[in-house]
Steps between C-alpha positions, in 0.01 A plus 500: 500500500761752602678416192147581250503841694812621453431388118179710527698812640789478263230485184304718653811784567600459155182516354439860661833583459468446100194714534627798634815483251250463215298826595828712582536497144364828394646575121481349184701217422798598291423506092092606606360772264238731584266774403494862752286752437499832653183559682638886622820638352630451152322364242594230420566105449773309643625166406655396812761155482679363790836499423633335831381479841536859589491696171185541279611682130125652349535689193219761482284613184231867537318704331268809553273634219254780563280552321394890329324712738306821441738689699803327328665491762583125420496557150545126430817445664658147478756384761676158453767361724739170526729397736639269801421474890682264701408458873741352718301301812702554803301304747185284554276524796108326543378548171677873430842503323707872508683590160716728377408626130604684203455678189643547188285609188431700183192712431356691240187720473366710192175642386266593214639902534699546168713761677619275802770259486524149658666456785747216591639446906683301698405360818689336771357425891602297808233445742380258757205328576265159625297214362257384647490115374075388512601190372854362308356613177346825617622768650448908526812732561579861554813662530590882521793639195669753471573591088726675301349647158715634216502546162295717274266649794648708786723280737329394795529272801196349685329317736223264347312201668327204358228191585530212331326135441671227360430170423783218418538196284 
């Protein structure tokens, strides 16, 4: 009998032991590709991959198109921008994992005036931020940047902040 117990306590140790390893495991798995969208902030998509354990690469695509308005104060402008946010996860804790982030990215706007020119800038950002894992595959995030802008607009630095859902394959 003592023998079928300590059997029963070893299984049963393990068992919860594999159980609490298996739900520690916040991220991704390494190689996982994902979809972010910015629900406040920037807009626009992000194709986040897991690169390794601690560093997710997600290339970002926007645009912006406004439509005329009788004031023209729009007057049709288009914005379109590419570019490349890493976040660097620092630390995992309960179901929240803290991140350090980046940016580095291209815009350009223009609009229907004949007698305005488009205009091409630079961005680049550091910033730092949470995600808030729902489930492995789900998650929403939101980190606080500070950007640098240059180019064909007036150079300016920045303080932006975003929300984000994303959902992993």
């Amino acid at each position: 009998m003592k023998l079928v117990n300590k059997i029963t306590a070893i299984t049963v140790t393990l068992l919860i032991g594999f159980a609490i390893n298996a739900q520690a495991q916040l991220l991704p798995e390494t190689g996982s590709l994902g979809i972010r969208a910015n629900l406040a902030g920037q807009p626009s998509i992000e194709v986040p991959y897991m690169f390794n354990e601690t560093l997710s690469i997600a290339p970002y695509l926007g645009f912006t198109i406004f439509s005329d308005s009788d004031d023209n104060t729009n007057d049709g402008s288009k914005t379109f921008s590419v570019g490349v946010m890493p976040r660097y996860y620092m630390s995992e804790m309960d179901m929240i994992a803290i991140y350090a982030t980046g940016n580095l990215g291209i815009s350009s706007s223009s609009n229907n005036n004949p007698n305005s020119n488009s205009v091409t800038n630079f961005t680049l950002g550091v910033g730092y931020g949470a995600e808030f894992f729902i489930s492995k595959n789900f998650s929403f995030s939101t980190d606080a940047n500070l950007n640098l802008r240059a180019g064909d607009s007036q150079t300016r630095i920045g303080t932006a902040a975003r929300v984000s859902a994303s959902i992993y394959f």
